[in-house]
């Protein structure tokens, strides 16, 4: 069922609920009309049971073998319902932002440009990437020793020759063949995106930790969502090659999917941003530090198919590698493995400190305790020691509105662990 039909079904049963609210709830429940309806029934009372609702028999009695699953789900709905009653924009309920003004007002770290590229370039780029589907691979990672695969496919493009020393194996292990050079179309798009990015950066205050030169996209991570079942879990983008306070430019091609964003810490509203074909989203410096984002799977609720790509969405994320960061990345003091650059955010008193954590454990499924604080004061130098054991030497960045962290004093080392 398309989203519009699902909304009509819900609207006919809950005429007292605003259509925007219904859409938000539908997205919150991953496009399930039935789950949305159950939640609404708890809030507004039971409605006539229609035979077309999945999982229910025409008599309105649930099939016996559905029961345990439904009971578990109902419990979750009650919890969500509480937050719904308190405030639409707090806790777990998400708010959908539909246009540039709403997006940039509610999340000032973002800039949104619909129909960004010339139409023919966007279409050519989409066709070219669709034809390269085989080059996009599963990402592999370990959780508690188990090998896991991402539920979408990725590839990495580099501007010019593929560099000898690069970090994409940190995200895309065992897949060196995946790296590709920018194509002509990607390079043309890159020039237009760079102009837009530099225009925006010129209007904002540049932090000493940011790239001090013009912003140039040296690499591009491409994500391939073949159908609306493919998703990308909550995360913030790794800082290891792009450094602190990066700018990331995300171009969407093909089907419209929801991009979801929330703060890393505290009670945070969740915002849904529908990203249509040929829209550009800039994640300004500080976005990766303060927010996490995801692309949820929306069973049955793809927002809009694309005439040629159908359910497929391809997303190009342009990034600038910091020139000397990779060659100055420290090795783990315990096992000599590569380390990854991260930022603490959980406890106010330790929030904002950058640190290096051993990545060796992540690879083999075993934990390695290798740790340094990051001292990024020399990040622009070709040769520099970017680590320290002394917290007083460590680099820290706090968001301007993070008053909680500015007044907190009791430092917590436990913030190091995810
Ligand atoms: Zn280690």
Coordinates of C-alpha atoms and ligand atoms in Angstrom, one line a residue:
X1 CA 0.0 0.0 0.0
X2 CA 1.4 3.4 -0.9
X3 CA 1.8 6.0 1.9
X4 CA -1.1 8.1 0.7
X5 CA -3.5 5.2 0.8
X6 CA -2.3 4.2 4.3
X7 CA -2.9 7.8 5.5
X8 CA -6.4 7.7 4.0
X9 CA -7.2 4.4 5.8
X10 CA -6.0 5.9 9.1
X11 CA -7.8 9.2 8.5
X12 CA -11.1 7.4 7.8
X13 CA -10.9 5.7 11.1
X14 CA -9.4 8.6 13.2
X15 CA -11.0 11.7 11.6
X16 CA -10.1 13.6 14.8
X17 CA -6.4 13.3 14.3
X18 CA -4.5 15.7 12.1
X19 CA -3.1 14.2 8.9
X20 CA 0.5 15.4 9.6
X21 CA 0.3 13.7 13.0
X22 CA -0.8 10.5 11.3
X23 CA 2.1 10.6 8.9
X24 CA 4.6 11.1 11.8
X25 CA 3.1 8.2 13.7
X26 CA 3.2 6.1 10.5
X27 CA 6.8 6.8 10.1
X28 CA 7.6 6.2 13.8
X29 CA 6.0 2.7 13.4
X30 CA 8.0 2.0 10.2
X31 CA 5.1 2.3 7.9
X32 CA 2.9 -0.2 9.7
X33 CA -0.8 0.8 9.6
X34 CA -1.7 -1.8 12.1
X35 CA 0.9 -0.7 14.7
X36 CA -0.1 2.9 14.2
X37 CA -3.8 2.0 14.6
X38 CA -3.1 0.1 17.8
X39 CA -1.3 3.0 19.3
X40 CA -4.1 5.4 18.3
X41 CA -6.7 3.1 19.7
X42 CA -5.0 3.3 23.1
X43 CA -5.1 7.0 22.9
X44 CA -8.5 7.6 21.3
X45 CA -10.5 4.4 21.9
X46 CA -11.1 1.3 19.8
X47 CA -12.3 1.7 16.2
X48 CA -14.2 -0.6 13.9
X49 CA -12.0 -3.4 12.7
X50 CA -11.6 -3.5 9.0
X51 CA -10.9 -6.9 7.3
X52 CA -8.0 -5.4 5.2
X53 CA -5.8 -4.7 8.2
X54 CA -3.1 -7.3 8.1
X55 CA -2.9 -9.9 11.0
X56 CA -6.6 -9.6 11.8
X57 CA -9.3 -12.0 10.7
X58 CA -12.6 -10.6 9.2
X59 CA -14.4 -11.3 12.5
X60 CA -12.1 -8.9 14.2
X61 CA -10.5 -11.6 16.3
X62 CA -6.8 -11.8 16.2
X63 CA -5.4 -15.2 15.1
X64 CA -4.1 -17.1 18.1
X65 CA -0.5 -17.5 16.8
X66 CA -0.2 -13.7 16.5
X67 CA -0.9 -13.1 20.2
X68 CA 2.5 -13.2 21.9
X69 CA 4.0 -10.8 19.4
X70 CA 1.2 -8.4 19.6
X71 CA 1.3 -8.3 23.4
X72 CA 5.0 -7.4 23.4
X73 CA 4.3 -4.7 20.9
X74 CA 1.4 -3.2 22.9
X75 CA 3.6 -2.7 25.8
X76 CA 6.0 -0.7 23.7
X77 CA 3.1 1.4 22.4
X78 CA 2.0 2.3 25.9
X79 CA 5.5 3.7 26.6
X80 CA 5.5 5.7 23.4
X81 CA 1.9 6.9 24.0
X82 CA 3.0 8.6 27.3
X83 CA 5.5 10.7 25.4
X84 CA 2.9 11.5 22.8
X85 CA 0.6 12.9 25.4
X86 CA 3.3 15.0 27.0
X87 CA 4.6 16.8 23.9
X88 CA 4.8 16.1 20.3
X89 CA 8.4 17.3 19.9
X90 CA 9.9 15.8 23.0
X91 CA 11.1 12.3 23.9
X92 CA 10.4 9.6 21.4
X93 CA 7.8 11.0 19.0
X94 CA 9.2 12.3 15.8
X95 CA 8.4 15.4 13.9
X96 CA 8.5 15.6 10.1
X97 CA 10.1 18.6 8.5
X98 CA 8.9 19.3 5.0
X99 CA 10.7 22.3 3.6
X100 CA 14.0 24.2 3.7
X101 CA 12.7 26.7 6.3
X102 CA 11.4 24.1 8.7
X103 CA 14.6 22.0 8.4
X104 CA 17.1 24.8 8.9
X105 CA 15.0 26.4 11.8
X106 CA 14.6 23.2 13.8
X107 CA 18.1 21.8 13.1
X108 CA 20.4 24.9 12.4
X109 CA 23.3 22.5 11.6
X110 CA 21.6 21.5 8.4
X111 CA 21.2 23.3 5.0
X112 CA 18.7 21.9 2.5
X113 CA 18.6 22.5 -1.3
X114 CA 15.8 20.7 -3.3
X115 CA 16.4 20.3 -7.0
X116 CA 20.1 21.1 -6.6
X117 CA 21.8 19.9 -9.7
X118 CA 20.7 20.7 -13.3
X119 CA 18.0 18.1 -14.0
X120 CA 19.9 16.3 -16.8
X121 CA 23.0 16.0 -14.7
X122 CA 21.1 14.5 -11.7
X123 CA 19.4 12.0 -14.1
X124 CA 22.7 11.0 -15.8
X125 CA 24.4 10.6 -12.5
X126 CA 21.5 8.4 -11.3
X127 CA 21.6 6.2 -14.4
X128 CA 25.4 5.9 -14.2
X129 CA 25.2 4.8 -10.5
X130 CA 22.3 2.4 -11.1
X131 CA 24.5 0.7 -13.8
X132 CA 27.3 0.3 -11.2
X133 CA 25.3 -1.5 -8.6
X134 CA 27.7 -4.4 -8.5
X135 CA 30.4 -2.1 -7.2
X136 CA 28.5 -1.3 -4.1
X137 CA 29.2 -3.9 -1.4
X138 CA 27.9 -4.9 2.1
X139 CA 29.8 -3.3 5.0
X140 CA 31.1 -5.9 7.4
X141 CA 31.6 -5.4 11.1
X142 CA 31.6 -7.3 14.4
X143 CA 29.2 -7.1 17.3
X144 CA 30.2 -9.1 20.4
X145 CA 32.3 -11.3 18.2
X146 CA 29.7 -12.0 15.6
X147 CA 30.2 -11.0 12.0
X148 CA 27.5 -8.7 10.8
X149 CA 26.7 -7.2 7.4
X150 CA 25.1 -3.9 6.7
X151 CA 21.6 -3.9 5.3
X152 CA 22.6 -1.6 2.4
X153 CA 25.6 -1.5 0.1
X154 CA 28.4 1.1 -0.1
X155 CA 31.4 2.1 -2.2
X156 CA 34.0 4.8 -1.9
X157 CA 35.0 7.2 -4.7
X158 CA 38.3 9.2 -4.6
X159 CA 39.0 12.4 -6.6
X160 CA 41.8 11.4 -8.9
X161 CA 43.9 8.3 -8.3
X162 CA 43.0 6.0 -5.4
X163 CA 45.4 6.9 -2.6
X164 CA 47.8 4.2 -1.3
X165 CA 47.1 5.2 2.3
X166 CA 43.4 5.4 3.1
X167 CA 41.1 4.5 5.8
X168 CA 38.1 3.1 4.0
X169 CA 39.1 -0.4 5.2
X170 CA 38.2 1.0 8.6
X171 CA 34.6 1.0 7.5
X172 CA 34.7 -1.4 4.6
X173 CA 37.0 -4.2 5.6
X174 CA 38.2 -6.9 3.3
X175 CA 36.9 -4.9 0.3
X176 CA 39.8 -2.9 -1.1
X177 CA 38.5 -3.5 -4.6
X178 CA 35.6 -1.3 -3.8
X179 CA 37.5 2.0 -4.1
X180 CA 36.9 3.8 -7.4
X181 CA 37.9 7.1 -8.9
X182 CA 35.4 10.0 -9.4
X183 CA 33.6 9.8 -12.7
X184 CA 33.1 12.8 -14.9
X185 CA 29.5 13.2 -13.7
X186 CA 30.6 13.0 -10.0
X187 CA 33.3 15.5 -10.6
X188 CA 30.8 18.0 -12.2
X189 CA 28.4 17.5 -9.3
X190 CA 31.4 18.0 -6.9
X191 CA 32.3 21.4 -8.3
X192 CA 28.7 22.6 -7.9
X193 CA 28.4 21.2 -4.4
X194 CA 31.8 22.7 -3.4
X195 CA 30.7 26.2 -4.5
X196 CA 27.5 25.9 -2.5
X197 CA 29.4 24.5 0.6
X198 CA 32.0 27.3 0.5
X199 CA 29.3 29.9 0.1
X200 CA 27.7 28.6 3.3
X201 CA 31.0 28.3 5.2
X202 CA 31.8 31.9 4.3
X203 CA 28.7 33.0 6.3
X204 CA 29.7 31.0 9.4
X205 CA 32.4 31.5 12.0
X206 CA 35.3 29.2 11.2
X207 CA 36.6 27.2 14.3
X208 CA 40.4 26.7 14.5
X209 CA 39.8 22.9 14.4
X210 CA 38.0 23.2 11.1
X211 CA 39.6 23.0 7.6
X212 CA 41.1 26.5 7.2
X213 CA 41.4 26.4 3.4
X214 CA 38.5 26.3 0.8
X215 CA 36.4 23.1 1.3
X216 CA 37.2 20.6 -1.4
X217 CA 35.6 17.1 -1.6
X218 CA 38.4 14.6 -1.9
X219 CA 36.3 11.5 -1.4
X220 CA 32.7 10.4 -1.6
X221 CA 31.0 7.5 0.2
X222 CA 28.1 6.2 -1.9
X223 CA 25.2 4.3 -0.2
X224 CA 22.9 2.1 -2.3
X225 CA 19.4 1.4 -0.9
X226 CA 18.0 -1.1 -3.4
X227 CA 14.5 -1.2 -1.9
X228 CA 12.7 0.5 0.9
X229 CA 13.6 -2.5 3.2
X230 CA 17.3 -1.5 3.0
X231 CA 18.3 0.8 5.9
X232 CA 21.1 2.5 7.7
X233 CA 21.2 2.4 11.5
X234 CA 21.7 5.3 13.9
X235 CA 25.3 6.5 13.8
X236 CA 27.4 9.6 13.3
X237 CA 30.1 9.6 10.6
X238 CA 33.6 8.5 11.5
X239 CA 36.0 11.4 12.1
X240 CA 39.3 9.4 11.6
X241 CA 40.1 10.8 8.1
X242 CA 37.9 13.8 7.9
X243 CA 38.9 15.1 11.3
X244 CA 37.0 17.2 13.9
X245 CA 34.1 19.5 12.9
X246 CA 33.8 18.1 9.3
X247 CA 31.4 19.3 6.7
X248 CA 29.6 16.5 4.9
X249 CA 27.4 17.1 1.8
X250 CA 24.8 14.5 1.0
X251 CA 23.2 14.2 -2.4
X252 CA 20.1 12.0 -2.9
X253 CA 19.3 10.3 -6.2
X254 CA 16.3 8.2 -7.0
X255 CA 13.5 7.3 -4.6
X256 CA 12.5 9.6 -1.7
X257 CA 13.4 8.2 1.7
X258 CA 13.3 9.6 5.2
X259 CA 16.5 10.9 6.8
X260 CA 16.1 10.8 10.6
X261 CA 18.2 12.9 13.0
X262 CA 18.5 13.4 16.7
X263 CA 21.0 14.7 19.3
X264 CA 23.6 12.3 20.6
X265 CA 22.7 12.9 24.2
X266 CA 19.8 14.0 26.5
X267 CA 16.1 14.1 25.8
X268 CA 16.1 14.9 22.1
X269 CA 13.3 15.3 19.6
X270 CA 13.6 13.1 16.5
X271 CA 13.2 14.8 13.2
X272 CA 12.2 13.1 9.9
X273 CA 13.4 14.8 6.8
X274 CA 12.1 13.4 3.5
X275 CA 14.9 13.6 0.9
X276 CA 13.7 13.6 -2.6
X277 CA 15.6 12.9 -5.9
X278 CA 18.3 15.6 -6.5
X279 CA 18.1 17.2 -3.1
X280 CA 21.3 18.3 -1.4
X281 CA 21.6 18.2 2.4
X282 CA 24.7 19.9 4.0
X283 CA 25.7 18.6 7.5
X284 CA 27.6 21.6 8.8
X285 CA 30.6 21.4 11.2
X286 CA 29.4 20.1 14.5
X287 CA 26.6 17.9 13.1
X288 CA 28.7 14.7 13.5
X289 CA 29.7 15.7 17.0
X290 CA 26.3 16.6 18.3
X291 CA 23.9 14.5 16.3
X292 CA 23.3 11.0 15.1
X293 CA 21.3 10.1 12.0
X294 CA 19.8 7.1 10.2
X295 CA 17.8 6.0 7.2
X296 CA 15.0 3.8 8.6
X297 CA 13.5 1.0 6.6
X298 CA 9.9 1.9 6.0
X299 CA 8.0 -1.3 5.3
X300 CA 5.2 -0.3 2.9
X301 CA 5.7 3.4 3.3
X302 CA 8.2 4.4 0.7
X303 CA 7.5 8.1 0.4
X304 CA 7.8 8.3 -3.4
X305 CA 9.2 6.0 -6.0
X306 CA 11.3 7.4 -8.8
X307 CA 10.1 6.9 -12.5
X308 CA 13.3 5.0 -13.4
X309 CA 15.0 4.0 -10.1
X310 CA 11.7 2.8 -8.7
X311 CA 12.3 2.0 -5.0
X312 CA 16.1 2.5 -5.2
X313 CA 17.8 5.4 -3.5
X314 CA 21.4 6.2 -4.0
X315 CA 23.1 8.7 -1.7
X316 CA 26.5 10.3 -2.4
X317 CA 28.2 11.8 0.6
X318 CA 31.1 14.1 -0.3
X319 CA 33.8 14.6 2.3
X320 CA 37.2 16.3 2.6
X321 CA 40.0 14.2 4.0
X322 CA 42.3 16.2 6.3
X323 CA 45.6 16.2 4.4
X324 CA 47.9 15.0 7.2
X325 CA 45.5 13.3 9.6
X326 CA 45.9 9.8 8.3
X327 CA 49.7 9.7 8.3
X328 CA 49.7 11.1 11.9
X329 CA 47.1 8.7 13.3
X330 CA 48.6 7.0 16.3
X331 CA 49.0 3.2 16.6
X332 CA 47.4 1.5 19.6
X333 CA 49.9 1.5 22.5
X334 CA 48.7 -2.1 23.4
X335 CA 48.4 -4.0 20.1
X336 CA 49.7 -1.5 17.4
X337 CA 46.5 -1.6 15.5
X338 CA 45.0 1.5 13.8
X339 CA 43.1 3.8 16.1
X340 CA 39.8 5.7 15.4
X341 CA 39.1 9.3 16.3
X342 CA 36.0 9.8 18.4
X343 CA 34.5 12.4 20.7
X344 CA 33.0 11.9 24.2
X345 CA 29.4 13.1 24.6
X346 CA 27.6 11.1 27.3
X347 CA 28.5 12.8 30.5
X348 CA 28.5 16.6 30.6
X349 CA 31.9 17.0 32.4
X350 CA 33.7 14.8 29.8
X351 CA 31.7 15.8 26.8
X352 CA 33.6 17.3 23.9
X353 CA 37.0 15.7 24.4
X354 CA 38.3 14.0 21.3
X355 CA 40.1 10.7 21.8
X356 CA 41.7 7.8 20.0
X357 CA 40.4 4.3 20.6
X358 CA 41.9 1.1 19.4
X359 CA 40.1 -0.3 16.4
X360 CA 41.8 -3.8 16.6
X361 CA 39.2 -5.1 19.0
X362 CA 36.4 -4.0 16.7
X363 CA 38.0 -6.0 13.9
X364 CA 38.4 -9.3 15.7
X365 CA 35.4 -9.1 18.0
X366 CA 37.7 -8.9 21.0
X367 CA 38.1 -5.7 23.1
X368 CA 41.5 -4.0 23.2
X369 CA 41.7 -1.3 25.8
X370 CA 44.1 0.9 23.8
X371 CA 43.3 4.6 24.4
X372 CA 44.8 8.1 24.1
X373 CA 43.3 11.5 24.4
X374 CA 43.6 13.4 21.1
X375 CA 45.6 16.6 20.9
X376 CA 44.6 18.1 17.6
X377 CA 46.3 21.5 18.1
X378 CA 48.8 20.6 15.3
X379 CA 46.3 18.9 13.0
X380 CA 47.4 21.1 10.0
X381 CA 51.1 20.2 10.3
X382 CA 52.5 17.5 8.1
X383 CA 54.3 15.7 11.0
X384 CA 52.7 16.0 14.4
X385 CA 52.0 14.0 17.5
X386 CA 48.2 14.1 17.8
X387 CA 47.8 12.1 21.0
X388 CA 48.4 12.6 24.7
X389 CA 47.8 10.8 28.0
X390 CA 47.1 14.1 29.8
X391 CA 43.6 15.3 29.7
X392 CA 44.8 18.9 30.2
X393 CA 46.5 18.6 26.7
X394 CA 43.4 17.0 25.1
X395 CA 41.4 18.9 22.5
X396 CA 37.8 19.7 23.4
X397 CA 35.0 21.2 21.5
X398 CA 31.6 22.0 22.9
X399 CA 28.5 23.3 21.1
X400 CA 27.7 26.9 21.9
X401 CA 24.4 26.0 23.4
X402 CA 25.8 23.2 25.6
X403 CA 25.5 25.0 28.9
X404 CA 25.1 21.8 30.8
X405 CA 28.6 20.7 29.8
X406 CA 30.2 24.1 30.3
X407 CA 29.3 24.2 34.0
X408 CA 29.9 20.5 34.7
X409 CA 33.2 19.6 36.5
X410 CA 33.3 16.0 37.5
X411 CA 35.1 14.2 34.8
X412 CA 34.0 10.6 33.9
X413 CA 36.4 8.3 32.1
X414 CA 33.5 5.8 31.5
X415 CA 32.4 8.1 28.7
X416 CA 35.1 6.5 26.5
X417 CA 33.1 3.3 25.9
X418 CA 30.1 3.4 23.6
Ligands
LIG1 ZN1 44.8 -2.3 20.6

